[in-house]
């Protein structure tokens, strides 16, 4: 399985959307250099409020550009970086990856997928109804699918740029499905 990096983003402040940039540097064990969510312990405010000593399983956020297209078909105008991702991908079913899959990005960077991003109410601040468009529910109201991307940790640092190849390395053994982190 292979794809490409469509765009890269970062923000040094707690903003929902992240600014597009020419490249980002991934730092092993920390995340995206210069991004507010970089660190060994949790940085997302909701997680810090619960327990600031938790390990940061959300160092890098990825969204597939195909989601932007699907949302566009539903009447939403959403582009790369607007939903808070660091890396916008193309050509990989990131939501179908198992926990522990490693994505090799460009020449040296690699990240390990830790789980799904749980869509939050901040999506509605971007566009009304966007959160509901990023989840699927059964008849009882239980969430059956989360489509707001995946989270990962950096296992090997390096520069990542638009156009870089993404090569997927699946974990050995049985595949553990992604869960929200």
mmCIF file with all atom_site columns, C-alpha atoms in Angstrom:
data_model
loop_
_atom_site.group_PDB
_atom_site.id
_atom_site.type_symbol
_atom_site.label_atom_id
_atom_site.label_alt_id
_atom_site.label_comp_id
_atom_site.label_asym_id
_atom_site.label_entity_id
_atom_site.label_seq_id
_atom_site.pdbx_PDB_ins_code
_atom_site.Cartn_x
_atom_site.Cartn_y
_atom_site.Cartn_z
_atom_site.occupancy
_atom_site.B_iso_or_equiv
_atom_site.pdbx_formal_charge
_atom_site.auth_seq_id
_atom_site.auth_comp_id
_atom_site.auth_asym_id
_atom_site.auth_atom_id
_atom_site.pdbx_PDB_model_num
ATOM 1   C CA . UNK A 1 1   ? 0.000   0.000   0.000  1.00 0.00 ? 1   UNK A CA 1
ATOM 2   C CA . UNK A 1 2   ? 1.427   3.382   -0.974 1.00 0.00 ? 2   UNK A CA 1
ATOM 3   C CA . UNK A 1 3   ? 0.234   6.950   -1.306 1.00 0.00 ? 3   UNK A CA 1
ATOM 4   C CA . UNK A 1 4   ? 1.508   10.508  -1.192 1.00 0.00 ? 4   UNK A CA 1
ATOM 5   C CA . UNK A 1 5   ? 1.659   13.474  1.147  1.00 0.00 ? 5   UNK A CA 1
ATOM 6   C CA . UNK A 1 6   ? -0.683  16.068  -0.326 1.00 0.00 ? 6   UNK A CA 1
ATOM 7   C CA . UNK A 1 7   ? -0.028  18.887  2.179  1.00 0.00 ? 7   UNK A CA 1
ATOM 8   C CA . UNK A 1 8   ? 1.623   19.546  5.561  1.00 0.00 ? 8   UNK A CA 1
ATOM 9   C CA . UNK A 1 9   ? 0.559   21.905  8.361  1.00 0.00 ? 9   UNK A CA 1
ATOM 10  C CA . UNK A 1 10  ? 1.484   23.094  11.822 1.00 0.00 ? 10  UNK A CA 1
ATOM 11  C CA . UNK A 1 11  ? 0.471   25.669  14.407 1.00 0.00 ? 11  UNK A CA 1
ATOM 12  C CA . UNK A 1 12  ? 2.503   26.907  17.362 1.00 0.00 ? 12  UNK A CA 1
ATOM 13  C CA . UNK A 1 13  ? -0.710  27.979  19.130 1.00 0.00 ? 13  UNK A CA 1
ATOM 14  C CA . UNK A 1 14  ? -3.942  26.260  20.113 1.00 0.00 ? 14  UNK A CA 1
ATOM 15  C CA . UNK A 1 15  ? -5.885  26.928  16.928 1.00 0.00 ? 15  UNK A CA 1
ATOM 16  C CA . UNK A 1 16  ? -8.313  24.499  15.359 1.00 0.00 ? 16  UNK A CA 1
ATOM 17  C CA . UNK A 1 17  ? -7.030  24.861  11.812 1.00 0.00 ? 17  UNK A CA 1
ATOM 18  C CA . UNK A 1 18  ? -3.323  24.612  11.027 1.00 0.00 ? 18  UNK A CA 1
ATOM 19  C CA . UNK A 1 19  ? -1.380  26.727  8.548  1.00 0.00 ? 19  UNK A CA 1
ATOM 20  C CA . UNK A 1 20  ? -0.113  25.083  5.379  1.00 0.00 ? 20  UNK A CA 1
ATOM 21  C CA . UNK A 1 21  ? 3.670   25.081  5.061  1.00 0.00 ? 21  UNK A CA 1
ATOM 22  C CA . UNK A 1 22  ? 6.297   23.908  2.575  1.00 0.00 ? 22  UNK A CA 1
ATOM 23  C CA . UNK A 1 23  ? 7.603   21.234  4.950  1.00 0.00 ? 23  UNK A CA 1
ATOM 24  C CA . UNK A 1 24  ? 7.414   19.966  8.504  1.00 0.00 ? 24  UNK A CA 1
ATOM 25  C CA . UNK A 1 25  ? 10.114  18.287  10.566 1.00 0.00 ? 25  UNK A CA 1
ATOM 26  C CA . UNK A 1 26  ? 9.078   15.244  12.561 1.00 0.00 ? 26  UNK A CA 1
ATOM 27  C CA . UNK A 1 27  ? 11.064  14.645  15.749 1.00 0.00 ? 27  UNK A CA 1
ATOM 28  C CA . UNK A 1 28  ? 11.276  11.109  17.123 1.00 0.00 ? 28  UNK A CA 1
ATOM 29  C CA . UNK A 1 29  ? 9.174   10.657  20.248 1.00 0.00 ? 29  UNK A CA 1
ATOM 30  C CA . UNK A 1 30  ? 7.858   14.237  20.170 1.00 0.00 ? 30  UNK A CA 1
ATOM 31  C CA . UNK A 1 31  ? 5.887   15.058  17.032 1.00 0.00 ? 31  UNK A CA 1
ATOM 32  C CA . UNK A 1 32  ? 5.932   17.996  14.636 1.00 0.00 ? 32  UNK A CA 1
ATOM 33  C CA . UNK A 1 33  ? 8.619   20.565  15.405 1.00 0.00 ? 33  UNK A CA 1
ATOM 34  C CA . UNK A 1 34  ? 6.978   23.894  16.240 1.00 0.00 ? 34  UNK A CA 1
ATOM 35  C CA . UNK A 1 35  ? 3.481   22.422  16.642 1.00 0.00 ? 35  UNK A CA 1
ATOM 36  C CA . UNK A 1 36  ? 1.575   23.008  19.880 1.00 0.00 ? 36  UNK A CA 1
ATOM 37  C CA . UNK A 1 37  ? 0.734   19.284  20.133 1.00 0.00 ? 37  UNK A CA 1
ATOM 38  C CA . UNK A 1 38  ? 4.365   18.169  20.096 1.00 0.00 ? 38  UNK A CA 1
ATOM 39  C CA . UNK A 1 39  ? 5.614   16.470  23.254 1.00 0.00 ? 39  UNK A CA 1
ATOM 40  C CA . UNK A 1 40  ? 6.013   13.200  25.115 1.00 0.00 ? 40  UNK A CA 1
ATOM 41  C CA . UNK A 1 41  ? 2.917   13.759  27.266 1.00 0.00 ? 41  UNK A CA 1
ATOM 42  C CA . UNK A 1 42  ? -0.574  14.789  26.145 1.00 0.00 ? 42  UNK A CA 1
ATOM 43  C CA . UNK A 1 43  ? -0.964  18.273  24.697 1.00 0.00 ? 43  UNK A CA 1
ATOM 44  C CA . UNK A 1 44  ? -4.615  18.303  23.639 1.00 0.00 ? 44  UNK A CA 1
ATOM 45  C CA . UNK A 1 45  ? -6.361  20.458  26.230 1.00 0.00 ? 45  UNK A CA 1
ATOM 46  C CA . UNK A 1 46  ? -9.189  17.990  26.896 1.00 0.00 ? 46  UNK A CA 1
ATOM 47  C CA . UNK A 1 47  ? -6.650  15.228  27.611 1.00 0.00 ? 47  UNK A CA 1
ATOM 48  C CA . UNK A 1 48  ? -4.428  17.474  29.760 1.00 0.00 ? 48  UNK A CA 1
ATOM 49  C CA . UNK A 1 49  ? -7.449  18.341  31.921 1.00 0.00 ? 49  UNK A CA 1
ATOM 50  C CA . UNK A 1 50  ? -8.012  14.630  32.642 1.00 0.00 ? 50  UNK A CA 1
ATOM 51  C CA . UNK A 1 51  ? -4.404  13.594  33.255 1.00 0.00 ? 51  UNK A CA 1
ATOM 52  C CA . UNK A 1 52  ? -1.427  15.667  32.051 1.00 0.00 ? 52  UNK A CA 1
ATOM 53  C CA . UNK A 1 53  ? 0.982   12.753  32.619 1.00 0.00 ? 53  UNK A CA 1
ATOM 54  C CA . UNK A 1 54  ? -0.597  10.498  29.945 1.00 0.00 ? 54  UNK A CA 1
ATOM 55  C CA . UNK A 1 55  ? 1.697   9.589   27.059 1.00 0.00 ? 55  UNK A CA 1
ATOM 56  C CA . UNK A 1 56  ? 1.070   11.634  23.928 1.00 0.00 ? 56  UNK A CA 1
ATOM 57  C CA . UNK A 1 57  ? -0.447  9.199   21.430 1.00 0.00 ? 57  UNK A CA 1
ATOM 58  C CA . UNK A 1 58  ? -1.605  12.162  19.321 1.00 0.00 ? 58  UNK A CA 1
ATOM 59  C CA . UNK A 1 59  ? 1.719   13.673  18.206 1.00 0.00 ? 59  UNK A CA 1
ATOM 60  C CA . UNK A 1 60  ? 0.766   13.725  14.521 1.00 0.00 ? 60  UNK A CA 1
ATOM 61  C CA . UNK A 1 61  ? -2.741  14.026  13.054 1.00 0.00 ? 61  UNK A CA 1
ATOM 62  C CA . UNK A 1 62  ? -3.440  12.758  9.528  1.00 0.00 ? 62  UNK A CA 1
ATOM 63  C CA . UNK A 1 63  ? -6.518  13.204  7.345  1.00 0.00 ? 63  UNK A CA 1
ATOM 64  C CA . UNK A 1 64  ? -7.025  11.715  3.908  1.00 0.00 ? 64  UNK A CA 1
ATOM 65  C CA . UNK A 1 65  ? -7.803  14.255  1.169  1.00 0.00 ? 65  UNK A CA 1
ATOM 66  C CA . UNK A 1 66  ? -10.533 11.917  -0.037 1.00 0.00 ? 66  UNK A CA 1
ATOM 67  C CA . UNK A 1 67  ? -12.485 12.927  3.104  1.00 0.00 ? 67  UNK A CA 1
ATOM 68  C CA . UNK A 1 68  ? -12.373 16.556  2.008  1.00 0.00 ? 68  UNK A CA 1
ATOM 69  C CA . UNK A 1 69  ? -13.820 15.464  -1.341 1.00 0.00 ? 69  UNK A CA 1
ATOM 70  C CA . UNK A 1 70  ? -16.562 13.378  0.321  1.00 0.00 ? 70  UNK A CA 1
ATOM 71  C CA . UNK A 1 71  ? -17.474 16.305  2.558  1.00 0.00 ? 71  UNK A CA 1
ATOM 72  C CA . UNK A 1 72  ? -17.534 18.570  -0.500 1.00 0.00 ? 72  UNK A CA 1
ATOM 73  C CA . UNK A 1 73  ? -20.116 16.267  -2.069 1.00 0.00 ? 73  UNK A CA 1
ATOM 74  C CA . UNK A 1 74  ? -22.217 16.831  1.072  1.00 0.00 ? 74  UNK A CA 1
ATOM 75  C CA . UNK A 1 75  ? -21.998 20.621  0.694  1.00 0.00 ? 75  UNK A CA 1
ATOM 76  C CA . UNK A 1 76  ? -19.065 21.364  3.001  1.00 0.00 ? 76  UNK A CA 1
ATOM 77  C CA . UNK A 1 77  ? -16.120 23.471  1.855  1.00 0.00 ? 77  UNK A CA 1
ATOM 78  C CA . UNK A 1 78  ? -13.189 21.949  3.740  1.00 0.00 ? 78  UNK A CA 1
ATOM 79  C CA . UNK A 1 79  ? -9.590  21.889  2.596  1.00 0.00 ? 79  UNK A CA 1
ATOM 80  C CA . UNK A 1 80  ? -6.201  20.697  3.821  1.00 0.00 ? 80  UNK A CA 1
ATOM 81  C CA . UNK A 1 81  ? -5.286  21.842  7.337  1.00 0.00 ? 81  UNK A CA 1
ATOM 82  C CA . UNK A 1 82  ? -8.699  23.242  8.184  1.00 0.00 ? 82  UNK A CA 1
ATOM 83  C CA . UNK A 1 83  ? -9.660  20.239  10.320 1.00 0.00 ? 83  UNK A CA 1
ATOM 84  C CA . UNK A 1 84  ? -6.439  20.499  12.318 1.00 0.00 ? 84  UNK A CA 1
ATOM 85  C CA . UNK A 1 85  ? -4.333  17.838  10.631 1.00 0.00 ? 85  UNK A CA 1
ATOM 86  C CA . UNK A 1 86  ? -0.561  17.966  10.314 1.00 0.00 ? 86  UNK A CA 1
ATOM 87  C CA . UNK A 1 87  ? -0.445  15.751  7.221  1.00 0.00 ? 87  UNK A CA 1
ATOM 88  C CA . UNK A 1 88  ? -3.022  15.482  4.460  1.00 0.00 ? 88  UNK A CA 1
ATOM 89  C CA . UNK A 1 89  ? -2.646  12.174  2.606  1.00 0.00 ? 89  UNK A CA 1
ATOM 90  C CA . UNK A 1 90  ? -3.869  10.823  -0.727 1.00 0.00 ? 90  UNK A CA 1
ATOM 91  C CA . UNK A 1 91  ? -4.205  7.269   -1.968 1.00 0.00 ? 91  UNK A CA 1
ATOM 92  C CA . UNK A 1 92  ? -4.211  5.389   1.361  1.00 0.00 ? 92  UNK A CA 1
ATOM 93  C CA . UNK A 1 93  ? -7.215  4.139   3.302  1.00 0.00 ? 93  UNK A CA 1
ATOM 94  C CA . UNK A 1 94  ? -5.849  5.508   6.575  1.00 0.00 ? 94  UNK A CA 1
ATOM 95  C CA . UNK A 1 95  ? -9.083  4.714   8.429  1.00 0.00 ? 95  UNK A CA 1
ATOM 96  C CA . UNK A 1 96  ? -8.702  1.070   7.418  1.00 0.00 ? 96  UNK A CA 1
ATOM 97  C CA . UNK A 1 97  ? -5.181  0.726   8.815  1.00 0.00 ? 97  UNK A CA 1
ATOM 98  C CA . UNK A 1 98  ? -4.644  -1.401  11.908 1.00 0.00 ? 98  UNK A CA 1
ATOM 99  C CA . UNK A 1 99  ? -3.240  -0.031  15.152 1.00 0.00 ? 99  UNK A CA 1
ATOM 100 C CA . UNK A 1 100 ? 0.551   -0.115  14.954 1.00 0.00 ? 100 UNK A CA 1
ATOM 101 C CA . UNK A 1 101 ? 0.828   0.330   11.184 1.00 0.00 ? 101 UNK A CA 1
ATOM 102 C CA . UNK A 1 102 ? 3.962   2.331   10.337 1.00 0.00 ? 102 UNK A CA 1
ATOM 103 C CA . UNK A 1 103 ? 3.843   4.992   7.644  1.00 0.00 ? 103 UNK A CA 1
ATOM 104 C CA . UNK A 1 104 ? 7.197   5.802   6.058  1.00 0.00 ? 104 UNK A CA 1
ATOM 105 C CA . UNK A 1 105 ? 7.113   9.409   4.861  1.00 0.00 ? 105 UNK A CA 1
ATOM 106 C CA . UNK A 1 106 ? 9.696   10.749  2.437  1.00 0.00 ? 106 UNK A CA 1
ATOM 107 C CA . UNK A 1 107 ? 13.356  9.814   2.853  1.00 0.00 ? 107 UNK A CA 1
ATOM 108 C CA . UNK A 1 108 ? 13.660  9.147   6.612  1.00 0.00 ? 108 UNK A CA 1
ATOM 109 C CA . UNK A 1 109 ? 10.512  9.936   8.622  1.00 0.00 ? 109 UNK A CA 1
ATOM 110 C CA . UNK A 1 110 ? 8.230   7.232   10.004 1.00 0.00 ? 110 UNK A CA 1
ATOM 111 C CA . UNK A 1 111 ? 5.159   7.370   12.234 1.00 0.00 ? 111 UNK A CA 1
ATOM 112 C CA . UNK A 1 112 ? 3.216   4.609   14.016 1.00 0.00 ? 112 UNK A CA 1
ATOM 113 C CA . UNK A 1 113 ? -0.584  4.848   13.900 1.00 0.00 ? 113 UNK A CA 1
ATOM 114 C CA . UNK A 1 114 ? -2.042  4.838   17.420 1.00 0.00 ? 114 UNK A CA 1
ATOM 115 C CA . UNK A 1 115 ? -5.750  5.261   16.752 1.00 0.00 ? 115 UNK A CA 1
ATOM 116 C CA . UNK A 1 116 ? -8.634  7.292   15.430 1.00 0.00 ? 116 UNK A CA 1
ATOM 117 C CA . UNK A 1 117 ? -9.239  10.945  16.019 1.00 0.00 ? 117 UNK A CA 1
ATOM 118 C CA . UNK A 1 118 ? -12.550 11.288  17.787 1.00 0.00 ? 118 UNK A CA 1
ATOM 119 C CA . UNK A 1 119 ? -14.540 14.017  15.982 1.00 0.00 ? 119 UNK A CA 1
ATOM 120 C CA . UNK A 1 120 ? -15.293 16.838  18.392 1.00 0.00 ? 120 UNK A CA 1
ATOM 121 C CA . UNK A 1 121 ? -17.664 19.784  18.555 1.00 0.00 ? 121 UNK A CA 1
ATOM 122 C CA . UNK A 1 122 ? -14.930 22.144  17.360 1.00 0.00 ? 122 UNK A CA 1
ATOM 123 C CA . UNK A 1 123 ? -15.649 20.846  13.852 1.00 0.00 ? 123 UNK A CA 1
ATOM 124 C CA . UNK A 1 124 ? -19.004 22.657  14.023 1.00 0.00 ? 124 UNK A CA 1
ATOM 125 C CA . UNK A 1 125 ? -17.103 25.882  14.700 1.00 0.00 ? 125 UNK A CA 1
ATOM 126 C CA . UNK A 1 126 ? -15.530 25.469  11.284 1.00 0.00 ? 126 UNK A CA 1
ATOM 127 C CA . UNK A 1 127 ? -18.863 24.703  9.577  1.00 0.00 ? 127 UNK A CA 1
ATOM 128 C CA . UNK A 1 128 ? -22.228 23.902  11.099 1.00 0.00 ? 128 UNK A CA 1
ATOM 129 C CA . UNK A 1 129 ? -23.014 20.182  10.920 1.00 0.00 ? 129 UNK A CA 1
ATOM 130 C CA . UNK A 1 130 ? -19.442 19.141  10.124 1.00 0.00 ? 130 UNK A CA 1
ATOM 131 C CA . UNK A 1 131 ? -19.066 16.969  13.232 1.00 0.00 ? 131 UNK A CA 1
ATOM 132 C CA . UNK A 1 132 ? -22.159 14.941  12.336 1.00 0.00 ? 132 UNK A CA 1
ATOM 133 C CA . UNK A 1 133 ? -20.849 14.550  8.786  1.00 0.00 ? 133 UNK A CA 1
ATOM 134 C CA . UNK A 1 134 ? -17.648 13.006  10.196 1.00 0.00 ? 134 UNK A CA 1
ATOM 135 C CA . UNK A 1 135 ? -19.405 10.226  12.103 1.00 0.00 ? 135 UNK A CA 1
ATOM 136 C CA . UNK A 1 136 ? -21.843 7.449   11.251 1.00 0.00 ? 136 UNK A CA 1
ATOM 137 C CA . UNK A 1 137 ? -24.351 6.234   13.817 1.00 0.00 ? 137 UNK A CA 1
ATOM 138 C CA . UNK A 1 138 ? -26.612 3.201   14.055 1.00 0.00 ? 138 UNK A CA 1
ATOM 139 C CA . UNK A 1 139 ? -30.341 3.412   14.773 1.00 0.00 ? 139 UNK A CA 1
ATOM 140 C CA . UNK A 1 140 ? -29.697 3.577   18.539 1.00 0.00 ? 140 UNK A CA 1
ATOM 141 C CA . UNK A 1 141 ? -27.354 6.561   18.159 1.00 0.00 ? 141 UNK A CA 1
ATOM 142 C CA . UNK A 1 142 ? -24.148 4.592   18.750 1.00 0.00 ? 142 UNK A CA 1
ATOM 143 C CA . UNK A 1 143 ? -21.161 5.787   16.748 1.00 0.00 ? 143 UNK A CA 1
ATOM 144 C CA . UNK A 1 144 ? -20.202 3.129   14.193 1.00 0.00 ? 144 UNK A CA 1
ATOM 145 C CA . UNK A 1 145 ? -17.614 5.084   12.197 1.00 0.00 ? 145 UNK A CA 1
ATOM 146 C CA . UNK A 1 146 ? -15.324 8.029   12.881 1.00 0.00 ? 146 UNK A CA 1
ATOM 147 C CA . UNK A 1 147 ? -13.978 9.718   9.748  1.00 0.00 ? 147 UNK A CA 1
ATOM 148 C CA . UNK A 1 148 ? -11.907 12.629  11.141 1.00 0.00 ? 148 UNK A CA 1
ATOM 149 C CA . UNK A 1 149 ? -8.521  11.018  10.539 1.00 0.00 ? 149 UNK A CA 1
ATOM 150 C CA . UNK A 1 150 ? -5.965  9.085   12.522 1.00 0.00 ? 150 UNK A CA 1
ATOM 151 C CA . UNK A 1 151 ? -3.361  9.897   15.138 1.00 0.00 ? 151 UNK A CA 1
ATOM 152 C CA . UNK A 1 152 ? 0.241   8.722   15.272 1.00 0.00 ? 152 UNK A CA 1
ATOM 153 C CA . UNK A 1 153 ? 3.546   8.977   17.111 1.00 0.00 ? 153 UNK A CA 1
ATOM 154 C CA . UNK A 1 154 ? 6.913   9.656   15.505 1.00 0.00 ? 154 UNK A CA 1
ATOM 155 C CA . UNK A 1 155 ? 9.258   6.660   15.441 1.00 0.00 ? 155 UNK A CA 1
ATOM 156 C CA . UNK A 1 156 ? 11.858  8.135   13.087 1.00 0.00 ? 156 UNK A CA 1
ATOM 157 C CA . UNK A 1 157 ? 12.394  11.830  12.454 1.00 0.00 ? 157 UNK A CA 1
ATOM 158 C CA . UNK A 1 158 ? 12.879  13.750  9.246  1.00 0.00 ? 158 UNK A CA 1
ATOM 159 C CA . UNK A 1 159 ? 11.505  16.329  6.843  1.00 0.00 ? 159 UNK A CA 1
ATOM 160 C CA . UNK A 1 160 ? 8.108   15.735  5.257  1.00 0.00 ? 160 UNK A CA 1
ATOM 161 C CA . UNK A 1 161 ? 6.975   17.671  2.189  1.00 0.00 ? 161 UNK A CA 1
ATOM 162 C CA . UNK A 1 162 ? 4.008   17.660  -0.184 1.00 0.00 ? 162 UNK A CA 1
ATOM 163 C CA . UNK A 1 163 ? 4.635   15.080  -2.906 1.00 0.00 ? 163 UNK A CA 1
ATOM 164 C CA . UNK A 1 164 ? 6.604   12.758  -0.625 1.00 0.00 ? 164 UNK A CA 1
ATOM 165 C CA . UNK A 1 165 ? 5.779   9.084   -0.934 1.00 0.00 ? 165 UNK A CA 1
ATOM 166 C CA . UNK A 1 166 ? 4.006   7.278   1.891  1.00 0.00 ? 166 UNK A CA 1
ATOM 167 C CA . UNK A 1 167 ? 4.756   3.583   2.229  1.00 0.00 ? 167 UNK A CA 1
ATOM 168 C CA . UNK A 1 168 ? 2.674   1.520   4.665  1.00 0.00 ? 168 UNK A CA 1
ATOM 169 C CA . UNK A 1 169 ? 4.255   -1.208  6.777  1.00 0.00 ? 169 UNK A CA 1
ATOM 170 C CA . UNK A 1 170 ? 1.642   -3.399  8.424  1.00 0.00 ? 170 UNK A CA 1
ATOM 171 C CA . UNK A 1 171 ? 2.363   -4.859  11.872 1.00 0.00 ? 171 UNK A CA 1
ATOM 172 C CA . UNK A 1 172 ? 3.179   -8.545  12.290 1.00 0.00 ? 172 UNK A CA 1
ATOM 173 C CA . UNK A 1 173 ? 0.492   -10.808 13.695 1.00 0.00 ? 173 UNK A CA 1
ATOM 174 C CA . UNK A 1 174 ? -3.211  -10.201 13.950 1.00 0.00 ? 174 UNK A CA 1
ATOM 175 C CA . UNK A 1 175 ? -4.506  -6.756  13.030 1.00 0.00 ? 175 UNK A CA 1
ATOM 176 C CA . UNK A 1 176 ? -5.873  -4.690  15.916 1.00 0.00 ? 176 UNK A CA 1
ATOM 177 C CA . UNK A 1 177 ? -8.582  -2.317  14.633 1.00 0.00 ? 177 UNK A CA 1
ATOM 178 C CA . UNK A 1 178 ? -8.226  1.393   15.277 1.00 0.00 ? 178 UNK A CA 1
ATOM 179 C CA . UNK A 1 179 ? -9.975  2.857   18.308 1.00 0.00 ? 179 UNK A CA 1
ATOM 180 C CA . UNK A 1 180 ? -10.282 6.502   19.369 1.00 0.00 ? 180 UNK A CA 1
ATOM 181 C CA . UNK A 1 181 ? -7.239  7.895   21.197 1.00 0.00 ? 181 UNK A CA 1
#
